[in-house]
Short mmCIF file of N, CA and C in Angstrom, two decimals:
data_model
loop_
_atom_site.label_atom_id
_atom_site.label_comp_id
_atom_site.label_asym_id
_atom_site.label_seq_id
_atom_site.Cartn_x
_atom_site.Cartn_y
_atom_site.Cartn_z
N MET A 34 3.11 -90.92 103.09
CA MET A 34 2.51 -90.91 104.41
C MET A 34 1.01 -90.72 104.29
N PRO A 35 0.22 -91.40 105.12
CA PRO A 35 -1.23 -91.36 104.99
C PRO A 35 -1.82 -89.98 105.20
N GLY A 36 -1.36 -89.15 106.09
CA GLY A 36 -1.99 -87.87 106.36
C GLY A 36 -1.42 -86.72 105.56
N ARG A 37 -0.47 -87.00 104.69
CA ARG A 37 0.21 -85.93 103.95
C ARG A 37 -0.68 -85.39 102.85
N ARG A 38 -0.77 -84.07 102.78
CA ARG A 38 -1.55 -83.42 101.72
C ARG A 38 -0.60 -83.00 100.61
N GLY A 39 -1.17 -82.87 99.40
CA GLY A 39 -0.38 -82.40 98.27
C GLY A 39 -0.17 -80.90 98.37
N PRO A 40 0.53 -80.37 97.40
CA PRO A 40 0.78 -78.93 97.41
C PRO A 40 -0.51 -78.15 97.24
N ASP A 41 -0.51 -76.92 97.69
CA ASP A 41 -1.67 -76.03 97.53
C ASP A 41 -1.65 -75.52 96.08
N LEU A 42 -2.49 -76.12 95.27
CA LEU A 42 -2.49 -75.79 93.84
C LEU A 42 -2.89 -74.34 93.60
N GLY A 43 -3.80 -73.80 94.39
CA GLY A 43 -4.20 -72.40 94.25
C GLY A 43 -3.03 -71.47 94.46
N ASP A 44 -2.21 -71.76 95.48
CA ASP A 44 -1.03 -70.95 95.75
C ASP A 44 -0.02 -71.08 94.60
N LEU A 45 0.15 -72.32 94.09
CA LEU A 45 1.10 -72.54 92.99
C LEU A 45 0.65 -71.79 91.73
N VAL A 46 -0.64 -71.77 91.44
CA VAL A 46 -1.13 -71.05 90.25
C VAL A 46 -0.91 -69.55 90.44
N ALA A 47 -1.18 -69.04 91.64
CA ALA A 47 -0.99 -67.60 91.89
C ALA A 47 0.48 -67.23 91.73
N ARG A 48 1.37 -68.06 92.23
CA ARG A 48 2.81 -67.77 92.10
C ARG A 48 3.25 -67.93 90.63
N THR A 49 2.66 -68.92 89.94
CA THR A 49 2.98 -69.12 88.52
C THR A 49 2.54 -67.89 87.72
N ALA A 50 1.41 -67.33 88.08
CA ALA A 50 0.90 -66.14 87.38
C ALA A 50 1.87 -64.98 87.51
N ARG A 51 2.65 -64.96 88.59
CA ARG A 51 3.64 -63.89 88.78
C ARG A 51 4.99 -64.24 88.14
N GLY A 52 5.06 -65.40 87.45
CA GLY A 52 6.28 -65.78 86.74
C GLY A 52 7.22 -66.66 87.54
N ASP A 53 6.78 -67.21 88.65
CA ASP A 53 7.62 -68.06 89.50
C ASP A 53 7.78 -69.43 88.84
N GLN A 54 8.96 -69.69 88.30
CA GLN A 54 9.21 -70.94 87.58
C GLN A 54 9.23 -72.15 88.52
N ASP A 55 9.69 -71.96 89.76
CA ASP A 55 9.70 -73.06 90.71
C ASP A 55 8.26 -73.47 91.04
N ALA A 56 7.39 -72.48 91.19
CA ALA A 56 5.98 -72.77 91.46
C ALA A 56 5.36 -73.51 90.28
N PHE A 57 5.70 -73.10 89.06
CA PHE A 57 5.16 -73.79 87.90
C PHE A 57 5.68 -75.22 87.83
N SER A 58 6.94 -75.41 88.18
CA SER A 58 7.51 -76.76 88.18
C SER A 58 6.75 -77.66 89.14
N ALA A 59 6.44 -77.15 90.33
CA ALA A 59 5.67 -77.93 91.30
C ALA A 59 4.24 -78.16 90.80
N LEU A 60 3.63 -77.14 90.19
CA LEU A 60 2.28 -77.27 89.63
C LEU A 60 2.28 -78.31 88.51
N TYR A 61 3.30 -78.24 87.67
CA TYR A 61 3.46 -79.19 86.56
C TYR A 61 3.50 -80.61 87.11
N ASP A 62 4.34 -80.83 88.12
CA ASP A 62 4.47 -82.17 88.70
C ASP A 62 3.14 -82.66 89.26
N ALA A 63 2.35 -81.75 89.81
CA ALA A 63 1.09 -82.14 90.45
C ALA A 63 -0.01 -82.45 89.44
N VAL A 64 -0.03 -81.77 88.30
CA VAL A 64 -1.16 -81.93 87.37
C VAL A 64 -0.81 -82.69 86.09
N ALA A 65 0.45 -82.88 85.78
CA ALA A 65 0.84 -83.51 84.51
C ALA A 65 0.27 -84.92 84.36
N GLY A 66 0.31 -85.72 85.42
CA GLY A 66 -0.20 -87.09 85.35
C GLY A 66 -1.69 -87.13 85.05
N PRO A 67 -2.52 -86.42 85.84
CA PRO A 67 -3.95 -86.42 85.53
C PRO A 67 -4.27 -85.84 84.14
N VAL A 68 -3.54 -84.82 83.73
CA VAL A 68 -3.77 -84.23 82.40
C VAL A 68 -3.49 -85.27 81.32
N LEU A 69 -2.34 -85.91 81.41
CA LEU A 69 -1.98 -86.91 80.40
C LEU A 69 -2.97 -88.07 80.41
N GLY A 70 -3.41 -88.50 81.58
CA GLY A 70 -4.37 -89.59 81.67
C GLY A 70 -5.70 -89.24 80.99
N LEU A 71 -6.20 -88.03 81.26
CA LEU A 71 -7.46 -87.59 80.65
C LEU A 71 -7.32 -87.49 79.13
N VAL A 72 -6.24 -86.88 78.68
CA VAL A 72 -6.03 -86.69 77.25
C VAL A 72 -5.89 -88.04 76.55
N ARG A 73 -5.21 -88.98 77.18
CA ARG A 73 -5.06 -90.31 76.58
C ARG A 73 -6.39 -91.02 76.43
N ARG A 74 -7.29 -90.85 77.42
CA ARG A 74 -8.60 -91.48 77.32
C ARG A 74 -9.40 -90.91 76.15
N VAL A 75 -9.19 -89.64 75.85
CA VAL A 75 -9.93 -89.01 74.75
C VAL A 75 -9.28 -89.35 73.41
N LEU A 76 -7.98 -89.23 73.32
CA LEU A 76 -7.29 -89.39 72.03
C LEU A 76 -6.92 -90.83 71.69
N ARG A 77 -6.56 -91.62 72.69
CA ARG A 77 -6.15 -93.01 72.48
C ARG A 77 -4.92 -93.17 71.60
N ASP A 78 -4.12 -92.16 71.55
CA ASP A 78 -2.87 -92.21 70.80
C ASP A 78 -1.79 -91.60 71.69
N ALA A 79 -0.79 -92.38 72.05
CA ALA A 79 0.20 -91.94 73.03
C ALA A 79 0.95 -90.69 72.57
N ALA A 80 1.42 -90.69 71.33
CA ALA A 80 2.21 -89.55 70.85
C ALA A 80 1.38 -88.26 70.82
N GLN A 81 0.16 -88.36 70.30
CA GLN A 81 -0.69 -87.17 70.27
C GLN A 81 -1.08 -86.74 71.67
N SER A 82 -1.28 -87.71 72.55
CA SER A 82 -1.65 -87.38 73.93
C SER A 82 -0.54 -86.59 74.61
N GLU A 83 0.68 -87.02 74.42
CA GLU A 83 1.81 -86.29 75.02
C GLU A 83 1.90 -84.88 74.46
N GLU A 84 1.69 -84.76 73.17
CA GLU A 84 1.74 -83.44 72.53
C GLU A 84 0.65 -82.52 73.07
N VAL A 85 -0.57 -83.03 73.17
CA VAL A 85 -1.69 -82.22 73.67
C VAL A 85 -1.46 -81.88 75.14
N ALA A 86 -0.98 -82.83 75.94
CA ALA A 86 -0.71 -82.56 77.35
C ALA A 86 0.32 -81.44 77.48
N GLN A 87 1.36 -81.46 76.66
CA GLN A 87 2.36 -80.38 76.67
C GLN A 87 1.71 -79.04 76.34
N GLU A 88 0.85 -79.05 75.33
CA GLU A 88 0.16 -77.80 74.96
C GLU A 88 -0.68 -77.27 76.11
N VAL A 89 -1.36 -78.17 76.81
CA VAL A 89 -2.21 -77.76 77.94
C VAL A 89 -1.36 -77.17 79.05
N LEU A 90 -0.26 -77.82 79.37
CA LEU A 90 0.59 -77.33 80.45
C LEU A 90 1.25 -76.01 80.07
N LEU A 91 1.56 -75.83 78.82
CA LEU A 91 2.07 -74.54 78.37
C LEU A 91 0.99 -73.47 78.50
N GLU A 92 -0.25 -73.86 78.18
CA GLU A 92 -1.36 -72.92 78.33
C GLU A 92 -1.57 -72.55 79.80
N VAL A 93 -1.39 -73.51 80.70
CA VAL A 93 -1.49 -73.22 82.14
C VAL A 93 -0.45 -72.16 82.51
N TRP A 94 0.77 -72.31 82.03
CA TRP A 94 1.84 -71.34 82.29
C TRP A 94 1.45 -69.95 81.78
N ARG A 95 0.94 -69.91 80.56
CA ARG A 95 0.61 -68.61 79.96
C ARG A 95 -0.65 -67.97 80.53
N THR A 96 -1.60 -68.77 80.97
CA THR A 96 -2.89 -68.21 81.39
C THR A 96 -3.14 -68.32 82.89
N ALA A 97 -2.13 -68.61 83.68
CA ALA A 97 -2.30 -68.78 85.13
C ALA A 97 -2.96 -67.55 85.75
N ALA A 98 -2.70 -66.38 85.23
CA ALA A 98 -3.28 -65.15 85.79
C ALA A 98 -4.80 -65.11 85.58
N ARG A 99 -5.32 -65.89 84.66
CA ARG A 99 -6.76 -65.89 84.41
C ARG A 99 -7.54 -66.84 85.32
N TYR A 100 -6.81 -67.66 86.07
CA TYR A 100 -7.50 -68.59 86.97
C TYR A 100 -8.29 -67.81 88.02
N GLN A 101 -9.55 -68.22 88.21
CA GLN A 101 -10.44 -67.57 89.19
C GLN A 101 -10.86 -68.62 90.21
N PRO A 102 -10.32 -68.54 91.44
CA PRO A 102 -10.61 -69.57 92.46
C PRO A 102 -12.09 -69.71 92.77
N GLU A 103 -12.85 -68.63 92.65
CA GLU A 103 -14.27 -68.71 92.98
C GLU A 103 -15.05 -69.54 91.96
N ARG A 104 -14.46 -69.81 90.81
CA ARG A 104 -15.17 -70.57 89.77
C ARG A 104 -14.89 -72.06 89.82
N GLY A 105 -13.95 -72.47 90.65
CA GLY A 105 -13.67 -73.90 90.77
C GLY A 105 -12.25 -74.18 91.20
N GLU A 106 -11.99 -75.44 91.44
CA GLU A 106 -10.67 -75.89 91.87
C GLU A 106 -9.66 -75.80 90.72
N VAL A 107 -8.40 -75.69 91.09
CA VAL A 107 -7.32 -75.62 90.09
C VAL A 107 -7.33 -76.87 89.21
N MET A 108 -7.44 -78.04 89.83
CA MET A 108 -7.40 -79.28 89.06
C MET A 108 -8.55 -79.33 88.06
N THR A 109 -9.72 -78.87 88.47
CA THR A 109 -10.87 -78.83 87.56
C THR A 109 -10.59 -77.90 86.40
N TRP A 110 -10.04 -76.73 86.67
CA TRP A 110 -9.70 -75.74 85.64
C TRP A 110 -8.72 -76.33 84.63
N VAL A 111 -7.66 -76.98 85.14
CA VAL A 111 -6.63 -77.56 84.27
C VAL A 111 -7.21 -78.72 83.45
N LEU A 112 -7.98 -79.59 84.11
CA LEU A 112 -8.53 -80.74 83.39
C LEU A 112 -9.58 -80.32 82.37
N THR A 113 -10.29 -79.22 82.64
CA THR A 113 -11.24 -78.71 81.65
C THR A 113 -10.49 -78.24 80.41
N MET A 114 -9.37 -77.54 80.63
CA MET A 114 -8.55 -77.12 79.47
C MET A 114 -8.05 -78.34 78.70
N ALA A 115 -7.61 -79.37 79.45
CA ALA A 115 -7.09 -80.57 78.81
C ALA A 115 -8.17 -81.27 77.99
N HIS A 116 -9.34 -81.39 78.57
CA HIS A 116 -10.44 -82.06 77.87
C HIS A 116 -10.81 -81.30 76.60
N ARG A 117 -10.93 -79.99 76.71
CA ARG A 117 -11.29 -79.18 75.53
C ARG A 117 -10.24 -79.31 74.44
N ARG A 118 -8.97 -79.25 74.83
CA ARG A 118 -7.89 -79.35 73.84
C ARG A 118 -7.90 -80.72 73.18
N ALA A 119 -8.13 -81.77 73.94
CA ALA A 119 -8.16 -83.13 73.39
C ALA A 119 -9.34 -83.29 72.43
N VAL A 120 -10.50 -82.78 72.82
CA VAL A 120 -11.68 -82.87 71.95
C VAL A 120 -11.45 -82.07 70.67
N ASP A 121 -10.82 -80.90 70.79
CA ASP A 121 -10.49 -80.11 69.60
C ASP A 121 -9.59 -80.91 68.66
N ARG A 122 -8.63 -81.63 69.22
CA ARG A 122 -7.72 -82.43 68.39
C ARG A 122 -8.48 -83.54 67.68
N VAL A 123 -9.41 -84.18 68.38
CA VAL A 123 -10.22 -85.25 67.76
C VAL A 123 -11.05 -84.66 66.62
N ARG A 124 -11.67 -83.52 66.89
CA ARG A 124 -12.50 -82.88 65.86
C ARG A 124 -11.66 -82.46 64.66
N ALA A 125 -10.47 -81.92 64.91
CA ALA A 125 -9.59 -81.51 63.81
C ALA A 125 -9.19 -82.72 62.97
N ALA A 126 -8.87 -83.83 63.65
CA ALA A 126 -8.49 -85.05 62.92
C ALA A 126 -9.67 -85.57 62.10
N GLN A 127 -10.87 -85.52 62.68
CA GLN A 127 -12.06 -85.98 61.96
C GLN A 127 -12.35 -85.08 60.75
N ALA A 128 -12.19 -83.77 60.94
CA ALA A 128 -12.43 -82.83 59.83
C ALA A 128 -11.42 -83.07 58.71
N ALA A 129 -10.16 -83.33 59.08
CA ALA A 129 -9.14 -83.60 58.06
C ALA A 129 -9.46 -84.89 57.31
N ALA A 130 -9.89 -85.91 58.05
CA ALA A 130 -10.25 -87.18 57.40
C ALA A 130 -11.44 -86.99 56.47
N ASP A 131 -12.43 -86.20 56.91
CA ASP A 131 -13.60 -85.93 56.07
C ASP A 131 -13.20 -85.18 54.80
N ARG A 132 -12.30 -84.19 54.96
CA ARG A 132 -11.82 -83.44 53.78
C ARG A 132 -11.11 -84.37 52.82
N ASP A 133 -10.27 -85.25 53.35
CA ASP A 133 -9.55 -86.19 52.50
C ASP A 133 -10.50 -87.11 51.76
N ARG A 134 -11.55 -87.59 52.47
CA ARG A 134 -12.53 -88.47 51.81
C ARG A 134 -13.27 -87.73 50.71
N ARG A 135 -13.66 -86.47 51.00
CA ARG A 135 -14.38 -85.70 49.96
C ARG A 135 -13.47 -85.44 48.76
N ALA A 136 -12.21 -85.11 49.02
CA ALA A 136 -11.28 -84.87 47.92
C ALA A 136 -11.06 -86.14 47.11
N ALA A 137 -10.95 -87.26 47.79
CA ALA A 137 -10.77 -88.53 47.08
C ALA A 137 -12.01 -88.87 46.27
N ALA A 138 -13.18 -88.59 46.82
CA ALA A 138 -14.42 -88.87 46.08
C ALA A 138 -14.53 -87.99 44.84
N ARG A 139 -14.10 -86.72 44.97
CA ARG A 139 -14.17 -85.82 43.81
C ARG A 139 -13.17 -86.22 42.73
N SER A 140 -12.00 -86.70 43.14
CA SER A 140 -10.98 -87.04 42.15
C SER A 140 -11.08 -88.48 41.67
N HIS A 141 -12.00 -89.24 42.24
CA HIS A 141 -12.16 -90.64 41.84
C HIS A 141 -12.73 -90.74 40.44
N THR A 142 -12.05 -91.50 39.62
CA THR A 142 -12.57 -91.76 38.29
C THR A 142 -13.11 -93.19 38.30
N PRO A 143 -14.28 -93.37 37.79
CA PRO A 143 -14.86 -94.72 37.82
C PRO A 143 -13.98 -95.71 37.07
N ALA A 144 -13.99 -96.93 37.52
CA ALA A 144 -13.21 -97.98 36.87
C ALA A 144 -13.72 -98.18 35.44
N PHE A 145 -12.82 -98.57 34.59
CA PHE A 145 -13.15 -98.82 33.19
C PHE A 145 -14.17 -99.95 33.13
N ASP A 146 -15.25 -99.70 32.47
CA ASP A 146 -16.32 -100.69 32.37
C ASP A 146 -16.20 -101.36 31.00
N GLU A 147 -15.60 -102.52 31.00
CA GLU A 147 -15.32 -103.22 29.75
C GLU A 147 -16.60 -103.63 29.03
N VAL A 148 -17.59 -104.07 29.77
CA VAL A 148 -18.84 -104.52 29.15
C VAL A 148 -19.52 -103.34 28.45
N ALA A 149 -19.60 -102.20 29.14
CA ALA A 149 -20.23 -101.03 28.54
C ALA A 149 -19.46 -100.59 27.29
N GLU A 150 -18.15 -100.68 27.35
CA GLU A 150 -17.32 -100.31 26.19
C GLU A 150 -17.61 -101.25 25.02
N GLN A 151 -17.73 -102.54 25.28
CA GLN A 151 -18.02 -103.50 24.21
C GLN A 151 -19.39 -103.25 23.60
N VAL A 152 -20.37 -102.99 24.44
CA VAL A 152 -21.72 -102.72 23.94
C VAL A 152 -21.71 -101.46 23.08
N GLU A 153 -21.03 -100.42 23.58
CA GLU A 153 -20.96 -99.17 22.82
C GLU A 153 -20.29 -99.39 21.46
N ASN A 154 -19.19 -100.17 21.45
CA ASN A 154 -18.50 -100.45 20.19
C ASN A 154 -19.39 -101.23 19.23
N ARG A 155 -20.14 -102.21 19.74
CA ARG A 155 -21.05 -102.97 18.88
C ARG A 155 -22.12 -102.08 18.28
N LEU A 156 -22.67 -101.19 19.11
CA LEU A 156 -23.71 -100.28 18.61
C LEU A 156 -23.14 -99.35 17.54
N GLU A 157 -21.93 -98.87 17.77
CA GLU A 157 -21.31 -98.01 16.76
C GLU A 157 -21.05 -98.77 15.45
N ARG A 158 -20.55 -100.00 15.57
CA ARG A 158 -20.31 -100.80 14.36
C ARG A 158 -21.61 -101.04 13.60
N GLU A 159 -22.67 -101.35 14.33
CA GLU A 159 -23.96 -101.59 13.69
C GLU A 159 -24.47 -100.34 12.99
N LEU A 160 -24.27 -99.18 13.61
CA LEU A 160 -24.69 -97.92 13.00
C LEU A 160 -23.89 -97.66 11.72
N VAL A 161 -22.59 -97.92 11.74
CA VAL A 161 -21.76 -97.73 10.55
C VAL A 161 -22.22 -98.68 9.44
N ARG A 162 -22.50 -99.94 9.79
CA ARG A 162 -22.98 -100.89 8.77
C ARG A 162 -24.29 -100.42 8.14
N ARG A 163 -25.21 -99.96 9.01
CA ARG A 163 -26.50 -99.49 8.51
C ARG A 163 -26.29 -98.29 7.58
N CYS A 164 -25.42 -97.38 7.95
CA CYS A 164 -25.18 -96.20 7.13
C CYS A 164 -24.49 -96.57 5.81
N LEU A 165 -23.58 -97.56 5.86
CA LEU A 165 -22.94 -98.01 4.63
C LEU A 165 -23.98 -98.63 3.68
N ARG A 166 -24.95 -99.36 4.24
CA ARG A 166 -25.99 -99.97 3.40
C ARG A 166 -26.85 -98.89 2.74
N ALA A 167 -26.89 -97.69 3.34
CA ALA A 167 -27.71 -96.61 2.78
C ALA A 167 -27.03 -95.93 1.59
N LEU A 168 -25.73 -96.20 1.38
CA LEU A 168 -25.03 -95.61 0.23
C LEU A 168 -25.40 -96.34 -1.06
N THR A 169 -25.14 -95.66 -2.17
CA THR A 169 -25.33 -96.36 -3.44
C THR A 169 -24.24 -97.43 -3.55
N GLU A 170 -24.46 -98.39 -4.44
CA GLU A 170 -23.49 -99.48 -4.60
C GLU A 170 -22.12 -98.93 -4.98
N LEU A 171 -22.07 -97.95 -5.87
CA LEU A 171 -20.80 -97.38 -6.32
C LEU A 171 -20.08 -96.64 -5.18
N GLN A 172 -20.85 -95.89 -4.38
CA GLN A 172 -20.25 -95.17 -3.25
C GLN A 172 -19.72 -96.17 -2.21
N ARG A 173 -20.52 -97.17 -1.88
CA ARG A 173 -20.13 -98.16 -0.88
C ARG A 173 -18.86 -98.89 -1.31
N GLU A 174 -18.79 -99.24 -2.60
CA GLU A 174 -17.61 -99.93 -3.11
C GLU A 174 -16.36 -99.07 -2.96
N ALA A 175 -16.45 -97.82 -3.37
CA ALA A 175 -15.29 -96.93 -3.32
C ALA A 175 -14.84 -96.68 -1.87
N VAL A 176 -15.79 -96.39 -0.98
CA VAL A 176 -15.45 -96.12 0.43
C VAL A 176 -14.89 -97.38 1.08
N THR A 177 -15.48 -98.53 0.83
CA THR A 177 -15.02 -99.78 1.45
C THR A 177 -13.60 -100.11 1.00
N LEU A 178 -13.33 -99.97 -0.29
CA LEU A 178 -11.98 -100.27 -0.78
C LEU A 178 -10.95 -99.30 -0.19
N ALA A 179 -11.30 -98.05 -0.07
CA ALA A 179 -10.34 -97.06 0.43
C ALA A 179 -10.15 -97.17 1.94
N TYR A 180 -11.24 -97.29 2.71
CA TYR A 180 -11.12 -97.22 4.16
C TYR A 180 -10.97 -98.56 4.85
N TYR A 181 -11.53 -99.62 4.26
CA TYR A 181 -11.41 -100.92 4.92
C TYR A 181 -10.27 -101.75 4.36
N ARG A 182 -9.88 -101.48 3.12
CA ARG A 182 -8.76 -102.23 2.54
C ARG A 182 -7.53 -101.37 2.42
N GLY A 183 -7.66 -100.07 2.68
CA GLY A 183 -6.50 -99.17 2.71
C GLY A 183 -5.94 -98.81 1.34
N LEU A 184 -6.78 -98.88 0.30
CA LEU A 184 -6.29 -98.57 -1.05
C LEU A 184 -6.33 -97.05 -1.28
N SER A 185 -5.43 -96.60 -2.14
CA SER A 185 -5.40 -95.17 -2.50
C SER A 185 -6.47 -94.91 -3.55
N TYR A 186 -6.74 -93.61 -3.82
CA TYR A 186 -7.71 -93.25 -4.87
C TYR A 186 -7.33 -93.92 -6.19
N ARG A 187 -6.06 -93.85 -6.54
CA ARG A 187 -5.58 -94.40 -7.82
C ARG A 187 -5.83 -95.91 -7.85
N GLU A 188 -5.53 -96.63 -6.74
CA GLU A 188 -5.72 -98.08 -6.69
C GLU A 188 -7.21 -98.44 -6.79
N VAL A 189 -8.06 -97.65 -6.13
CA VAL A 189 -9.51 -97.88 -6.21
C VAL A 189 -9.97 -97.68 -7.64
N ALA A 190 -9.50 -96.62 -8.29
CA ALA A 190 -9.88 -96.32 -9.67
C ALA A 190 -9.45 -97.46 -10.60
N ASP A 191 -8.23 -97.95 -10.41
CA ASP A 191 -7.74 -99.04 -11.25
C ASP A 191 -8.56 -100.32 -11.01
N LEU A 192 -8.86 -100.62 -9.76
CA LEU A 192 -9.59 -101.83 -9.43
C LEU A 192 -11.02 -101.79 -9.97
N LEU A 193 -11.65 -100.60 -9.91
CA LEU A 193 -13.02 -100.46 -10.40
C LEU A 193 -13.08 -100.12 -11.89
N ALA A 194 -11.93 -99.93 -12.49
CA ALA A 194 -11.84 -99.55 -13.90
C ALA A 194 -12.68 -98.31 -14.16
N ALA A 195 -12.48 -97.30 -13.27
CA ALA A 195 -13.24 -96.04 -13.38
C ALA A 195 -12.24 -94.90 -13.39
N PRO A 196 -12.61 -93.77 -14.01
CA PRO A 196 -11.72 -92.61 -14.01
C PRO A 196 -11.47 -92.14 -12.56
N LEU A 197 -10.26 -91.63 -12.29
CA LEU A 197 -9.88 -91.17 -10.96
C LEU A 197 -10.85 -90.11 -10.44
N GLY A 198 -11.24 -89.15 -11.24
CA GLY A 198 -12.17 -88.10 -10.83
C GLY A 198 -13.50 -88.67 -10.38
N THR A 199 -13.98 -89.69 -11.10
CA THR A 199 -15.26 -90.32 -10.75
C THR A 199 -15.15 -91.00 -9.37
N VAL A 200 -14.05 -91.69 -9.14
CA VAL A 200 -13.84 -92.37 -7.85
C VAL A 200 -13.80 -91.33 -6.72
N LYS A 201 -13.09 -90.24 -6.93
CA LYS A 201 -12.99 -89.20 -5.89
C LYS A 201 -14.38 -88.62 -5.59
N THR A 202 -15.18 -88.39 -6.64
CA THR A 202 -16.53 -87.84 -6.45
C THR A 202 -17.40 -88.85 -5.69
N ARG A 203 -17.34 -90.13 -6.08
CA ARG A 203 -18.12 -91.16 -5.39
C ARG A 203 -17.75 -91.20 -3.90
N MET A 204 -16.44 -91.16 -3.64
CA MET A 204 -15.99 -91.23 -2.25
C MET A 204 -16.41 -89.99 -1.48
N ARG A 205 -16.27 -88.82 -2.06
CA ARG A 205 -16.66 -87.58 -1.38
C ARG A 205 -18.15 -87.61 -1.06
N ASP A 206 -18.97 -87.95 -2.06
CA ASP A 206 -20.42 -88.01 -1.85
C ASP A 206 -20.78 -89.09 -0.81
N GLY A 207 -20.10 -90.23 -0.89
CA GLY A 207 -20.36 -91.32 0.05
C GLY A 207 -19.98 -90.92 1.49
N LEU A 208 -18.85 -90.24 1.62
CA LEU A 208 -18.42 -89.80 2.95
C LEU A 208 -19.35 -88.74 3.53
N ILE A 209 -19.87 -87.87 2.69
CA ILE A 209 -20.83 -86.85 3.15
C ILE A 209 -22.10 -87.54 3.65
N ARG A 210 -22.57 -88.53 2.88
CA ARG A 210 -23.77 -89.25 3.30
C ARG A 210 -23.53 -90.04 4.58
N LEU A 211 -22.35 -90.61 4.72
CA LEU A 211 -22.01 -91.33 5.96
C LEU A 211 -21.98 -90.37 7.15
N ARG A 212 -21.35 -89.23 6.96
CA ARG A 212 -21.27 -88.23 8.02
C ARG A 212 -22.66 -87.82 8.48
N ASP A 213 -23.54 -87.55 7.52
CA ASP A 213 -24.89 -87.15 7.86
C ASP A 213 -25.66 -88.29 8.55
N CYS A 214 -25.49 -89.48 8.07
CA CYS A 214 -26.17 -90.65 8.67
C CYS A 214 -25.67 -90.92 10.09
N LEU A 215 -24.37 -90.76 10.33
CA LEU A 215 -23.79 -91.01 11.65
C LEU A 215 -24.01 -89.85 12.61
N GLY A 216 -24.45 -88.72 12.06
CA GLY A 216 -24.69 -87.57 12.93
C GLY A 216 -23.43 -86.89 13.37
N VAL A 217 -22.38 -86.97 12.58
CA VAL A 217 -21.11 -86.33 12.91
C VAL A 217 -21.16 -84.89 12.47
N ALA A 218 -20.79 -83.98 13.38
CA ALA A 218 -20.77 -82.55 13.02
C ALA A 218 -19.58 -82.28 12.12
N SER A 219 -19.79 -81.44 11.11
CA SER A 219 -18.69 -81.15 10.19
C SER A 219 -17.88 -80.00 10.67
#
């Protein structure tokens, strides 16, 4: 009907504050639509909007005694609570997303850089070659046969026609010089 007024929200809040469930039911019916509409405009997610609207209406039930008519209309009071709760939800979601991004950034390991790995391997090979060239001919021969051809001390000694002790000494001295040249800590 055109001249019909809605319920007196101030009276419904006062009765709700005294625990009147029927008054709260009528208050709920009067404000639930505007609350849900406002929350939906802020959150833009139907499920979260319904959840936040429920929280707001529960807060109205619990805090009805705190309503002060001199500070504003009931609808303004309820919609202010709804807006604050919706904005809090947006901020909480943003903070969670920011935390997740920071955690992902901290745990991110850079992708394997194949080119850098190849360059590093080439530089290491070149350094080993240079250090091998710095050995005496006898040391280089013994180390090369043992480490690059996989021969044992005895096989190196037989191949070089040298006593086993001599081969072991050449290899030990050659390996020490290689270690020092490569800068490897002992």
